[in-house]
N, CA and C atoms as an extended XYZ file, in Angstrom:
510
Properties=species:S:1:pos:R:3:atomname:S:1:resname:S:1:resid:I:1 pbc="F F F"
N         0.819       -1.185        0.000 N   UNK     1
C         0.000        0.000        0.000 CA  UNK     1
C         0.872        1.261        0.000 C   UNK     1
N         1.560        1.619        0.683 N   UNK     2
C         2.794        2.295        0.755 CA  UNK     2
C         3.580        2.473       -0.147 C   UNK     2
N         4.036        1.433       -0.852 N   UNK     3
C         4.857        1.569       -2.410 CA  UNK     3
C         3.958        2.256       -3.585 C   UNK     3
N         2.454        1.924       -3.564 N   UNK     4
C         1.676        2.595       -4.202 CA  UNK     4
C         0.963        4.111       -4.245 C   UNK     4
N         1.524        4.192       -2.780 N   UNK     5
C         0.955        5.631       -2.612 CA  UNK     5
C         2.167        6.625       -2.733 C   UNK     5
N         3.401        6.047       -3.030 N   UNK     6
C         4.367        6.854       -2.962 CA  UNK     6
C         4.804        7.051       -4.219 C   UNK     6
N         4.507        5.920       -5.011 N   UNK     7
C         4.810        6.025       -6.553 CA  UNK     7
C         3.432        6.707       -7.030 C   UNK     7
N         2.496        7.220       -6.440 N   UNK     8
C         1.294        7.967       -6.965 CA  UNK     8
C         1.451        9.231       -6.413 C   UNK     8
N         2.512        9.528       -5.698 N   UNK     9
C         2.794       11.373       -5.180 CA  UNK     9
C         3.803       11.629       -6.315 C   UNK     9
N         4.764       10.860       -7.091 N   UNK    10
C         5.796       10.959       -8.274 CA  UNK    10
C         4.520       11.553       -9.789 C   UNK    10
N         3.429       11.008       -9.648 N   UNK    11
C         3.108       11.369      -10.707 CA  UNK    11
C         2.699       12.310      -10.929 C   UNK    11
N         2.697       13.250      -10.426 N   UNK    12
C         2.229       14.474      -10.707 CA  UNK    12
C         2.357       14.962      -12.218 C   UNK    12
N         0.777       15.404      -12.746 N   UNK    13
C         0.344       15.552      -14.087 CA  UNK    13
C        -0.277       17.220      -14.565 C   UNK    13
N         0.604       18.279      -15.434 N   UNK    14
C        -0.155       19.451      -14.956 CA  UNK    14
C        -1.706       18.944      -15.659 C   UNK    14
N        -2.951       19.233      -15.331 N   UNK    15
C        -3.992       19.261      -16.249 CA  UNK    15
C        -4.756       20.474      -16.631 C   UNK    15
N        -4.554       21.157      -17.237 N   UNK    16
C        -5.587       22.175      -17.655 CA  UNK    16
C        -6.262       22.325      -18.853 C   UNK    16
N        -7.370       22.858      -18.280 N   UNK    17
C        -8.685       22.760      -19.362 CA  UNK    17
C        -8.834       24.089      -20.297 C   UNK    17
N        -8.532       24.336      -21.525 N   UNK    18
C        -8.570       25.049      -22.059 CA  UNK    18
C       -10.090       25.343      -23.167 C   UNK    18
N       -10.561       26.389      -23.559 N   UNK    19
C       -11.521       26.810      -24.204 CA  UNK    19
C       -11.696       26.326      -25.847 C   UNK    19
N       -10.175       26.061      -26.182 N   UNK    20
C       -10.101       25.989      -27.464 CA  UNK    20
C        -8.668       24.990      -27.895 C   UNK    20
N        -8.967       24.497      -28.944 N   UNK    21
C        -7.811       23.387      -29.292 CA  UNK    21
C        -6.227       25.070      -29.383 C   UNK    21
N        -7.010       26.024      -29.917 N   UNK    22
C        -6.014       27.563      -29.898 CA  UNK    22
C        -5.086       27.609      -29.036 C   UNK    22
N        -5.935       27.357      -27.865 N   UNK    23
C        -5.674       28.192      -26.328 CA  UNK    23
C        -4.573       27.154      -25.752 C   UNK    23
N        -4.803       25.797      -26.092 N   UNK    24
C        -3.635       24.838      -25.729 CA  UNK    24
C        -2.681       24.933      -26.570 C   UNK    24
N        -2.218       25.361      -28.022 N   UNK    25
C        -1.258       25.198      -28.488 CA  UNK    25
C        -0.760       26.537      -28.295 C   UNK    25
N        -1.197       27.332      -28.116 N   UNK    26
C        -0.711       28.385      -27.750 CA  UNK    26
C         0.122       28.255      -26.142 C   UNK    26
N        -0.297       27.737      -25.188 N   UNK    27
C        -0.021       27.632      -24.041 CA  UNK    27
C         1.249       26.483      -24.341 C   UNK    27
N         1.205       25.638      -24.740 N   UNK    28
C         2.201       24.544      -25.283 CA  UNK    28
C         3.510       24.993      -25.830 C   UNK    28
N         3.382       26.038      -27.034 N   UNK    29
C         4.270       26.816      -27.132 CA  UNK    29
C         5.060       27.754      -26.615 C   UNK    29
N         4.256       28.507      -25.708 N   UNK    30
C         4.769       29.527      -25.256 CA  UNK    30
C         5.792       28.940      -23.476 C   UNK    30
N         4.948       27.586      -23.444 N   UNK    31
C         5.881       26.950      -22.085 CA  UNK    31
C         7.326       25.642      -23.005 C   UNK    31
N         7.211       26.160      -23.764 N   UNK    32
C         7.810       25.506      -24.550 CA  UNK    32
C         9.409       26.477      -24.973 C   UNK    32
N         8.736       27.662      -25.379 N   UNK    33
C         9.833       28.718      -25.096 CA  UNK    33
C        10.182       29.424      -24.129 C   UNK    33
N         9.814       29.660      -23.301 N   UNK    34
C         9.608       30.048      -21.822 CA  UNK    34
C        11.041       29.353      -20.709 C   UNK    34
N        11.832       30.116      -20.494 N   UNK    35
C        12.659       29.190      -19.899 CA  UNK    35
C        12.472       29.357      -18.094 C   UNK    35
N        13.098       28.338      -17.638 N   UNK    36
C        12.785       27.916      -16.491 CA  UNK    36
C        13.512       29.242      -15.545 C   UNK    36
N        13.804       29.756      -14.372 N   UNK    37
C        14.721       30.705      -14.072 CA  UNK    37
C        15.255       30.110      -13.160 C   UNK    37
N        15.310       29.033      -12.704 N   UNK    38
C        15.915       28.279      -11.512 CA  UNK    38
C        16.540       27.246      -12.320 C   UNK    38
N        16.120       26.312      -12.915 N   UNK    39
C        16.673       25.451      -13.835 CA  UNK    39
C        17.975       26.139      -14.667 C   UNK    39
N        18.813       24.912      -15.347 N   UNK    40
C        20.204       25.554      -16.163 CA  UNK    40
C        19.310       24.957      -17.338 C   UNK    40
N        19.266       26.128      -18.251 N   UNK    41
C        18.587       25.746      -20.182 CA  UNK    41
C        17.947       24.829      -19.889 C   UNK    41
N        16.500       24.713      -19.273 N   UNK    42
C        15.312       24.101      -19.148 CA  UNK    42
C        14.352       24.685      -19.700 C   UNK    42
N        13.198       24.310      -20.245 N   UNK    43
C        12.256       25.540      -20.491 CA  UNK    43
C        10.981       24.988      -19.629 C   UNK    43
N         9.830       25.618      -19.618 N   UNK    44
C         8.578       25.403      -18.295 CA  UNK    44
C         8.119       24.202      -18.223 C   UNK    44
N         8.044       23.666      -19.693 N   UNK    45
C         7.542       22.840      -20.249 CA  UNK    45
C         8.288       21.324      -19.337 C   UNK    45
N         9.267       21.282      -19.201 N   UNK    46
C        10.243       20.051      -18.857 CA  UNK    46
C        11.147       20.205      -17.467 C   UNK    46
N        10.330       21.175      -16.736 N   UNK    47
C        10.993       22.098      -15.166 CA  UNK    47
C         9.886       21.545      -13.913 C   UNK    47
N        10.895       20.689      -13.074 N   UNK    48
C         9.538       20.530      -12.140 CA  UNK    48
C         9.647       21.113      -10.937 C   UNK    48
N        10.582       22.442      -10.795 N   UNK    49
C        10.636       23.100       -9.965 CA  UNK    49
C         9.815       23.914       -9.386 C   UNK    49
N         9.569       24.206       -8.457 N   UNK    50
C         8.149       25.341       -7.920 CA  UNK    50
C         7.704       26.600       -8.666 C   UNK    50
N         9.013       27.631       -8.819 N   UNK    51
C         8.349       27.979       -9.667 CA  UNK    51
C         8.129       28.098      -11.355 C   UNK    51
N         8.622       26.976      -11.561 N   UNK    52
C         8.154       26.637      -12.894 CA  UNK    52
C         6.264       26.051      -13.402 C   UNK    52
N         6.613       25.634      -11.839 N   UNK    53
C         5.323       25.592      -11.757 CA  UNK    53
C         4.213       26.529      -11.167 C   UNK    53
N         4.414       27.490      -10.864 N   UNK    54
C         3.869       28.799      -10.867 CA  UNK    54
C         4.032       29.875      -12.221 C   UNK    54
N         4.898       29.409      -12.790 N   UNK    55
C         4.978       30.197      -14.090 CA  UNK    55
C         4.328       29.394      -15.572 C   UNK    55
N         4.321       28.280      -15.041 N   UNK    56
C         3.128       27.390      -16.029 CA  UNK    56
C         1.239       28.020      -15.572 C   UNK    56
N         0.963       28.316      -14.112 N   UNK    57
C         0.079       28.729      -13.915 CA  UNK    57
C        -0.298       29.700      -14.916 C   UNK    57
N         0.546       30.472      -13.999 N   UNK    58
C         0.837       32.020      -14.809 CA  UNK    58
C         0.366       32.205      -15.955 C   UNK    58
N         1.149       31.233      -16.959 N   UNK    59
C         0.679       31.395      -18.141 CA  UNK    59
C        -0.248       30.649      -18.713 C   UNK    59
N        -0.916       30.148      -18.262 N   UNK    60
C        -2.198       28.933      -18.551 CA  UNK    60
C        -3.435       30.468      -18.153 C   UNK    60
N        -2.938       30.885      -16.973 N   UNK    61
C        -4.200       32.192      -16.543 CA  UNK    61
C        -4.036       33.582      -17.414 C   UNK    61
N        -3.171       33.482      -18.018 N   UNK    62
C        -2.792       34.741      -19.106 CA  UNK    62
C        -3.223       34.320      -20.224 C   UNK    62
N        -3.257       32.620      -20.965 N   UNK    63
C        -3.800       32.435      -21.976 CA  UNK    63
C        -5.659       32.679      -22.207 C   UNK    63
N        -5.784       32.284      -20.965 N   UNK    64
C        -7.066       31.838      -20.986 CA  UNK    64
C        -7.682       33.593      -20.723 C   UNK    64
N        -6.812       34.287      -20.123 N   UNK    65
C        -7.852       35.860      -19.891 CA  UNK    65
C        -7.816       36.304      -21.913 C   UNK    65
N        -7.134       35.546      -22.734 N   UNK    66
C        -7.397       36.085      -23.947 CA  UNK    66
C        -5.789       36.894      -24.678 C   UNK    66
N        -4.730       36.722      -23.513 N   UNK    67
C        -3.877       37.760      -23.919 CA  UNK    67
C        -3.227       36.961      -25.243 C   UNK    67
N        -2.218       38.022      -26.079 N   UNK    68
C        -1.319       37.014      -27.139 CA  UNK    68
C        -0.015       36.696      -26.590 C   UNK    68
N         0.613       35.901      -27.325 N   UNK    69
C         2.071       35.450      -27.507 CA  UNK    69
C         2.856       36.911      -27.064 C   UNK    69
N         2.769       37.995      -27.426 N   UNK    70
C         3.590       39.206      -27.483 CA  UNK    70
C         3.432       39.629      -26.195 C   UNK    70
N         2.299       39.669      -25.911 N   UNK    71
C         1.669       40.155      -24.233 CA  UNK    71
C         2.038       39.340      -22.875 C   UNK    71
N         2.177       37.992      -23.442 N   UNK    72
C         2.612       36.977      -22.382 CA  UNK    72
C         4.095       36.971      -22.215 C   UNK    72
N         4.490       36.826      -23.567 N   UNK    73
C         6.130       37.214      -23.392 CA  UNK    73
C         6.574       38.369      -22.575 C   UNK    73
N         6.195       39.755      -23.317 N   UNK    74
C         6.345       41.453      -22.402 CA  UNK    74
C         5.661       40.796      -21.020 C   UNK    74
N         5.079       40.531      -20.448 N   UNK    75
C         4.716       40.262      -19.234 CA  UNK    75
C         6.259       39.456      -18.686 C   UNK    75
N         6.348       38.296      -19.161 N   UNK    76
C         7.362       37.364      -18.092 CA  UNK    76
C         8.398       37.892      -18.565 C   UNK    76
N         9.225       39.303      -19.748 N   UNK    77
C        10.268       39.329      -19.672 CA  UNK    77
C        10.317       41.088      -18.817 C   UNK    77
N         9.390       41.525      -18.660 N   UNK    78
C         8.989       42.702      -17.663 CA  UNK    78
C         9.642       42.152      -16.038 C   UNK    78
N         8.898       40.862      -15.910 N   UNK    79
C         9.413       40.395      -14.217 CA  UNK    79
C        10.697       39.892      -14.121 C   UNK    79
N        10.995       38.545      -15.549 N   UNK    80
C        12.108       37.916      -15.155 CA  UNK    80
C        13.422       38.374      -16.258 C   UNK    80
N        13.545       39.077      -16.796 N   UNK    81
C        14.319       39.850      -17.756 CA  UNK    81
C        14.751       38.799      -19.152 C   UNK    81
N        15.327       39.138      -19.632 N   UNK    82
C        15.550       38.798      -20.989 CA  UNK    82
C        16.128       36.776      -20.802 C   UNK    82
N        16.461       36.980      -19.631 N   UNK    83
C        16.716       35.462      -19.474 CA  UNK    83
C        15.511       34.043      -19.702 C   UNK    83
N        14.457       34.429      -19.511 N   UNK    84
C        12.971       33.828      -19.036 CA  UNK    84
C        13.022       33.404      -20.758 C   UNK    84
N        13.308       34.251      -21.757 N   UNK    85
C        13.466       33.459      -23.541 CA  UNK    85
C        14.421       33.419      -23.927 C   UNK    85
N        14.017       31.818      -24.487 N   UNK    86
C        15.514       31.363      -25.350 CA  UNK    86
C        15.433       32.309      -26.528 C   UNK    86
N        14.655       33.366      -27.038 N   UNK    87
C        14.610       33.846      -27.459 CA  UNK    87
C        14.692       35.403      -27.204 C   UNK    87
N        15.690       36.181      -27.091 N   UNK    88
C        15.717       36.949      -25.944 CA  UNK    88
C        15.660       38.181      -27.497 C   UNK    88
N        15.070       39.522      -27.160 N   UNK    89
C        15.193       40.904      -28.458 CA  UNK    89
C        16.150       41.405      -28.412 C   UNK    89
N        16.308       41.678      -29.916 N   UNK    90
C        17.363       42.581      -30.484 CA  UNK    90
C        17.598       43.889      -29.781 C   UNK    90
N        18.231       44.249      -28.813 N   UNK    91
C        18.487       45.959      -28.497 CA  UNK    91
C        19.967       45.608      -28.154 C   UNK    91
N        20.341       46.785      -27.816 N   UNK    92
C        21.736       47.145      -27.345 CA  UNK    92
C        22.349       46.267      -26.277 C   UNK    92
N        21.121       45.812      -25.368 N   UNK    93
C        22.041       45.293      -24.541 CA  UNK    93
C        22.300       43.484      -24.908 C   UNK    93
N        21.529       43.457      -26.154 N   UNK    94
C        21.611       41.438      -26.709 CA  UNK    94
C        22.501       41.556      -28.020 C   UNK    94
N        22.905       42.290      -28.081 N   UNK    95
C        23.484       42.843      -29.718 CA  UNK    95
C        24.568       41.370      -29.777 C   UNK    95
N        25.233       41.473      -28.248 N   UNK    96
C        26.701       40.591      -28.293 CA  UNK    96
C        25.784       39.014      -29.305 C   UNK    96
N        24.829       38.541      -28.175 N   UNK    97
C        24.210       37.728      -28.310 CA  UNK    97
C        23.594       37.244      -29.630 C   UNK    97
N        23.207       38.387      -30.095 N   UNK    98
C        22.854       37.970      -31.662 CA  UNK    98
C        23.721       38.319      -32.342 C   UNK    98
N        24.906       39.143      -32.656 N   UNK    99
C        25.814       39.539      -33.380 CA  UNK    99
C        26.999       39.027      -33.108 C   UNK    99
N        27.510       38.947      -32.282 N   UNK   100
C        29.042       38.306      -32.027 CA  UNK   100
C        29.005       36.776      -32.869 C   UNK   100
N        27.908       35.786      -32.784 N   UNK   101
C        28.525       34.704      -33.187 CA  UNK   101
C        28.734       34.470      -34.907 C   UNK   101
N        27.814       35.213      -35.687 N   UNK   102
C        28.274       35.426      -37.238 CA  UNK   102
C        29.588       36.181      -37.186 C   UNK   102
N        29.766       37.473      -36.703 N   UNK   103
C        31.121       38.261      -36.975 CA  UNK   103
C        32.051       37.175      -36.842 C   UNK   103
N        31.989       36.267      -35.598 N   UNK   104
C        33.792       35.377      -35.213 CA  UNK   104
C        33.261       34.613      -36.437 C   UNK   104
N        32.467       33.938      -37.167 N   UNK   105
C        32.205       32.493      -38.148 CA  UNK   105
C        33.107       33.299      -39.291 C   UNK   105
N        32.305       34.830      -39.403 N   UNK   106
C        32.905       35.583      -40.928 CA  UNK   106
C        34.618       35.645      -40.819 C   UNK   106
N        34.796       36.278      -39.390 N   UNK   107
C        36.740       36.317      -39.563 CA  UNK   107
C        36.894       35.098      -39.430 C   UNK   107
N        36.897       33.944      -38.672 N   UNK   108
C        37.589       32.698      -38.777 CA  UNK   108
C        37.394       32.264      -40.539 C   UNK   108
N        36.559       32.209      -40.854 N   UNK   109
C        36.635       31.997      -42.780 CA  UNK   109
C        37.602       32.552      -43.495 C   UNK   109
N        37.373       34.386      -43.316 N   UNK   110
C        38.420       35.126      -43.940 CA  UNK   110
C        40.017       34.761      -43.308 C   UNK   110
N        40.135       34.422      -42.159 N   UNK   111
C        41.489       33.993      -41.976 CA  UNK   111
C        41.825       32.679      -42.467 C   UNK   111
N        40.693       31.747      -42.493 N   UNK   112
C        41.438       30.256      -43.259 CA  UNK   112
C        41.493       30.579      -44.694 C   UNK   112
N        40.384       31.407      -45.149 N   UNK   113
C        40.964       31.410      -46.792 CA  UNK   113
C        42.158       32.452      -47.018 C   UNK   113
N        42.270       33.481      -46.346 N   UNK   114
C        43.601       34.268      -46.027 CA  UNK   114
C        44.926       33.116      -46.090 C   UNK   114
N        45.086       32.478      -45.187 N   UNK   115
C        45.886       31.290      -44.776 CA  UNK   115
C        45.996       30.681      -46.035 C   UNK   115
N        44.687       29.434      -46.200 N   UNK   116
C        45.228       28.674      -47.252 CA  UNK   116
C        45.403       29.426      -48.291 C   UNK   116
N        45.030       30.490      -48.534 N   UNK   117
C        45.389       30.967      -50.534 CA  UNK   117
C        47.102       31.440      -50.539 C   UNK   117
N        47.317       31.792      -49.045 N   UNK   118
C        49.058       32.324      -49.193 CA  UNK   118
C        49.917       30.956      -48.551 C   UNK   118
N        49.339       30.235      -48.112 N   UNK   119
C        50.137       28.445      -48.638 CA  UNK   119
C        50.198       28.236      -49.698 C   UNK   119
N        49.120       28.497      -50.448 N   UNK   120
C        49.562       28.033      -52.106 CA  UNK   120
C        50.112       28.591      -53.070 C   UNK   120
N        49.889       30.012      -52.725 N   UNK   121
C        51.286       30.944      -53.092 CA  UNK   121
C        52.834       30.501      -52.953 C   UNK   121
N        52.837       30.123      -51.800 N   UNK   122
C        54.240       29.872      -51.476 CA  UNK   122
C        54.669       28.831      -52.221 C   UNK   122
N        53.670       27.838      -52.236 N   UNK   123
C        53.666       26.437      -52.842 CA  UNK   123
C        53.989       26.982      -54.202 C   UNK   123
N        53.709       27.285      -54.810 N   UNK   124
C        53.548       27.940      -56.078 CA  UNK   124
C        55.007       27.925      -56.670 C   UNK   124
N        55.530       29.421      -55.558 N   UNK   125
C        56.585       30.059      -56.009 CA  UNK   125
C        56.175       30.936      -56.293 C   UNK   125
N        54.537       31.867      -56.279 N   UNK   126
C        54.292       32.792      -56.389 CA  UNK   126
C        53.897       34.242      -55.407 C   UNK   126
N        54.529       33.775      -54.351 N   UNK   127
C        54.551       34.889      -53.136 CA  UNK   127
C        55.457       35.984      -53.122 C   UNK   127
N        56.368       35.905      -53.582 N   UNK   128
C        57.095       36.850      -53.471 CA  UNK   128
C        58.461       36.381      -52.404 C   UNK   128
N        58.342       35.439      -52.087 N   UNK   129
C        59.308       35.070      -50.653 CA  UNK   129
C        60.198       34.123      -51.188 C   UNK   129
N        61.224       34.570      -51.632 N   UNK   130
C        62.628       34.186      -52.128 CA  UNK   130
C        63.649       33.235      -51.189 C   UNK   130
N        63.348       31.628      -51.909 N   UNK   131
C        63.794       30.901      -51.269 CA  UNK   131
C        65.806       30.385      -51.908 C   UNK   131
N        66.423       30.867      -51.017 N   UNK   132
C        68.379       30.328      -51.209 CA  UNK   132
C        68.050       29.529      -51.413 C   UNK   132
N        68.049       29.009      -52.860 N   UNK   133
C        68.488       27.329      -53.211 CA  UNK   133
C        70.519       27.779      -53.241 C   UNK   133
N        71.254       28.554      -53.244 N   UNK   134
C        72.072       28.270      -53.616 CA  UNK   134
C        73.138       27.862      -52.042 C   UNK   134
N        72.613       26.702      -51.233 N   UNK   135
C        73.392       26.245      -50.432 CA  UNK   135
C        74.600       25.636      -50.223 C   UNK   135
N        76.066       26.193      -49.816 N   UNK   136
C        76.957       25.304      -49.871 CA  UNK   136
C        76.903       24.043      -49.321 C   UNK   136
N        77.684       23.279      -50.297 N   UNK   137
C        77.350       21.933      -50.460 CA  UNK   137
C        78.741       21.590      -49.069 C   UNK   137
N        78.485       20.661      -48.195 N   UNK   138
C        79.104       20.106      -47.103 CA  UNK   138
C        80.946       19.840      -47.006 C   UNK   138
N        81.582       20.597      -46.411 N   UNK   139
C        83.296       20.333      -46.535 CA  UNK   139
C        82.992       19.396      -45.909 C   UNK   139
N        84.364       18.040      -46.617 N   UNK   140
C        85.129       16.822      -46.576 CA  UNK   140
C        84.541       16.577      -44.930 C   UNK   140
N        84.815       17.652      -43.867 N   UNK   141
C        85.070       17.288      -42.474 CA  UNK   141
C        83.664       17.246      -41.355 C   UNK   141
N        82.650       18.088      -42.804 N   UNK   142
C        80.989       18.315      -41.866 CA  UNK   142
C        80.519       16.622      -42.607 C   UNK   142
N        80.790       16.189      -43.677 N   UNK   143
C        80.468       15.400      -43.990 CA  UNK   143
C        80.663       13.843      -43.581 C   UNK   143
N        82.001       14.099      -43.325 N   UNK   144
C        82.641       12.482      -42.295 CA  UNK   144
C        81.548       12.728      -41.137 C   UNK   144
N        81.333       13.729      -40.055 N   UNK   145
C        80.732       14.107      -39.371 CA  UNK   145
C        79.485       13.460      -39.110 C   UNK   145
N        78.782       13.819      -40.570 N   UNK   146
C        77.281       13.647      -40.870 CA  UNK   146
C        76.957       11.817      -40.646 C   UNK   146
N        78.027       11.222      -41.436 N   UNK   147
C        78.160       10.117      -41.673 CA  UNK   147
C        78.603        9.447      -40.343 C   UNK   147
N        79.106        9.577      -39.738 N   UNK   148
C        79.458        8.890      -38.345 CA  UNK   148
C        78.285        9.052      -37.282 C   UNK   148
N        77.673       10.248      -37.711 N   UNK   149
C        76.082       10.115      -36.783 CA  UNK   149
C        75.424        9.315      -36.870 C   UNK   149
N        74.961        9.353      -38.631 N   UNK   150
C        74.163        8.412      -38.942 CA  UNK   150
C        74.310        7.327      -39.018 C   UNK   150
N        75.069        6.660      -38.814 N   UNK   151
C        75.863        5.297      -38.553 CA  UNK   151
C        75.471        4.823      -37.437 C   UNK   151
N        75.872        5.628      -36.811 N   UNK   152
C        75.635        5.641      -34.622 CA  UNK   152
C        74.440        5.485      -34.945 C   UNK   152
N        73.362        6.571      -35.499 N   UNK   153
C        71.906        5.975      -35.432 CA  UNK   153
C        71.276        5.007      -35.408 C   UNK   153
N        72.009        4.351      -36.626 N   UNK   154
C        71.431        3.365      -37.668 CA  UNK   154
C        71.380        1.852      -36.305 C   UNK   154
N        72.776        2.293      -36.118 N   UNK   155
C        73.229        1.058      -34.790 CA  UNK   155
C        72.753        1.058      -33.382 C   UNK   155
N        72.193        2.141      -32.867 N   UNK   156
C        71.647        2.277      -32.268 CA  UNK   156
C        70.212        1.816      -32.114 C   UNK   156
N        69.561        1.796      -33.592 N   UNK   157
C        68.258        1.264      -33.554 CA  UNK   157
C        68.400        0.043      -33.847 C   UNK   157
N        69.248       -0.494      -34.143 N   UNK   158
C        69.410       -1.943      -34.713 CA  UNK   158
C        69.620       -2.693      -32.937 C   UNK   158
N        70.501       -2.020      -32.259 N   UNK   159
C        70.726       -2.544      -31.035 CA  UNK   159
C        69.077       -2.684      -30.395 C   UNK   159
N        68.201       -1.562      -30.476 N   UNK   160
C        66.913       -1.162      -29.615 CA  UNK   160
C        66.459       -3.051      -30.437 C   UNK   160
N        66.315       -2.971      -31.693 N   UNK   161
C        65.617       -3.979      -32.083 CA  UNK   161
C        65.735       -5.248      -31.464 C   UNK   161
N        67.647       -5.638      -31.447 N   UNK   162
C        67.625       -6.793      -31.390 CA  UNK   162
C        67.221       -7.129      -30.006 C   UNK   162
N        67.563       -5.980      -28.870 N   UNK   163
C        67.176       -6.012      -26.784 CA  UNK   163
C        65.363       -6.305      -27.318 C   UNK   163
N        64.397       -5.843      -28.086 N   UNK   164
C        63.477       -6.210      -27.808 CA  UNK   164
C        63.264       -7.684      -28.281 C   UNK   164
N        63.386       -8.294      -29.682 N   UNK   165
C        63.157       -9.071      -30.528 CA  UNK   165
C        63.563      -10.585      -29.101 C   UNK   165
N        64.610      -10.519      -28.486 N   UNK   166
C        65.242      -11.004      -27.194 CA  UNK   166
C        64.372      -11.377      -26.234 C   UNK   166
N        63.844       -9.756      -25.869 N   UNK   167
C        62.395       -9.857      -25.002 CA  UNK   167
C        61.473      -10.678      -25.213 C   UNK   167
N        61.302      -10.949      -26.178 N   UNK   168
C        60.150      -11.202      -26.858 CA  UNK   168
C        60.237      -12.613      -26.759 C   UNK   168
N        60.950      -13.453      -27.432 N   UNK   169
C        61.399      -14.516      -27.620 CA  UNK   169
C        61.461      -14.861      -26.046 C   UNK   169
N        61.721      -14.371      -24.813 N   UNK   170
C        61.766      -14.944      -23.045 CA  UNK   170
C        60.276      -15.323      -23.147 C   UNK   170
């Protein structure tokens, strides 16, 4: 009895009775965009916090006195400020918000095609950036040099090989 009455306080269902198939999709929508103010990016619709559920009232009693979409919005962004819509208006103080994220998309473009078109310049040979091919070629003594490194290298990895190949084989 107890397991049943406790899994029947979980269900909590909003129900409201609306005038018109209108008046619910309107209300549907607008808790739909409507964000939660206690919740992180929730909107009313999917918030089972208190007052989300006072702001579902809210707007179930604002639909039904007849008001619109524009009136219900100016109402909850009058109390809870521009945060309450994921859809928040264009003025001075949202400018960042709607404007900043095209401006960075437009320069990050203009800098990769900036970028790649003067890689392929270079690639080219048509940049302007004058590459010394005329390098002296290695004295007798940088060259023994060169060659005794790479030797050491060569033996060096041959040694790494054979300590593992060893390992391996235990």
């Amino acid at each position: 009895m107890a397991c049943l009455l406790s899994a029947a306080s979980y269900a909590a269902i909003d129900v409201y009775d609306f005038d018109s198939v209108q008046q619910e999709a309107q209300y549907r929508g607008l808790i739909e965009e409507l964000r939660c103010p206690k919740c992180q990016n929730q909107n009313l619709a999917g918030s089972d916090a208190p007052i989300a559920q006072d702001l579902k009232q809210k707007t179930y009693d604002l639909v039904k006195d007849g008001r619109s979409d524009g009136e219900i919005r100016a109402y909850m962004q009058e109390r809870y400020g521009d945060f309450i819509s994921y859809k928040p208006p264009v003025r001075p103080s949202t400018w960042i918000l709607w404007f900043f994220p095209p401006l960075l998309l437009i320069v990050l473009l203009i800098g990769w095609f900036w970028q790649s078109k003067r890689r392929q310049l270079v690639a080219s040979g048509e940049s302007g950036v004058k590459v010394d091919n005329n390098t002296a070629a290695l004295s007798v003594a940088e060259q023994a040099e060169l060659d005794r490194l790479l030797s050491r290298a060569d033996n060096d990895k041959k040694n790494d090989h054979e300590i593992t190949s060893l390992e391996d084989k235990k």
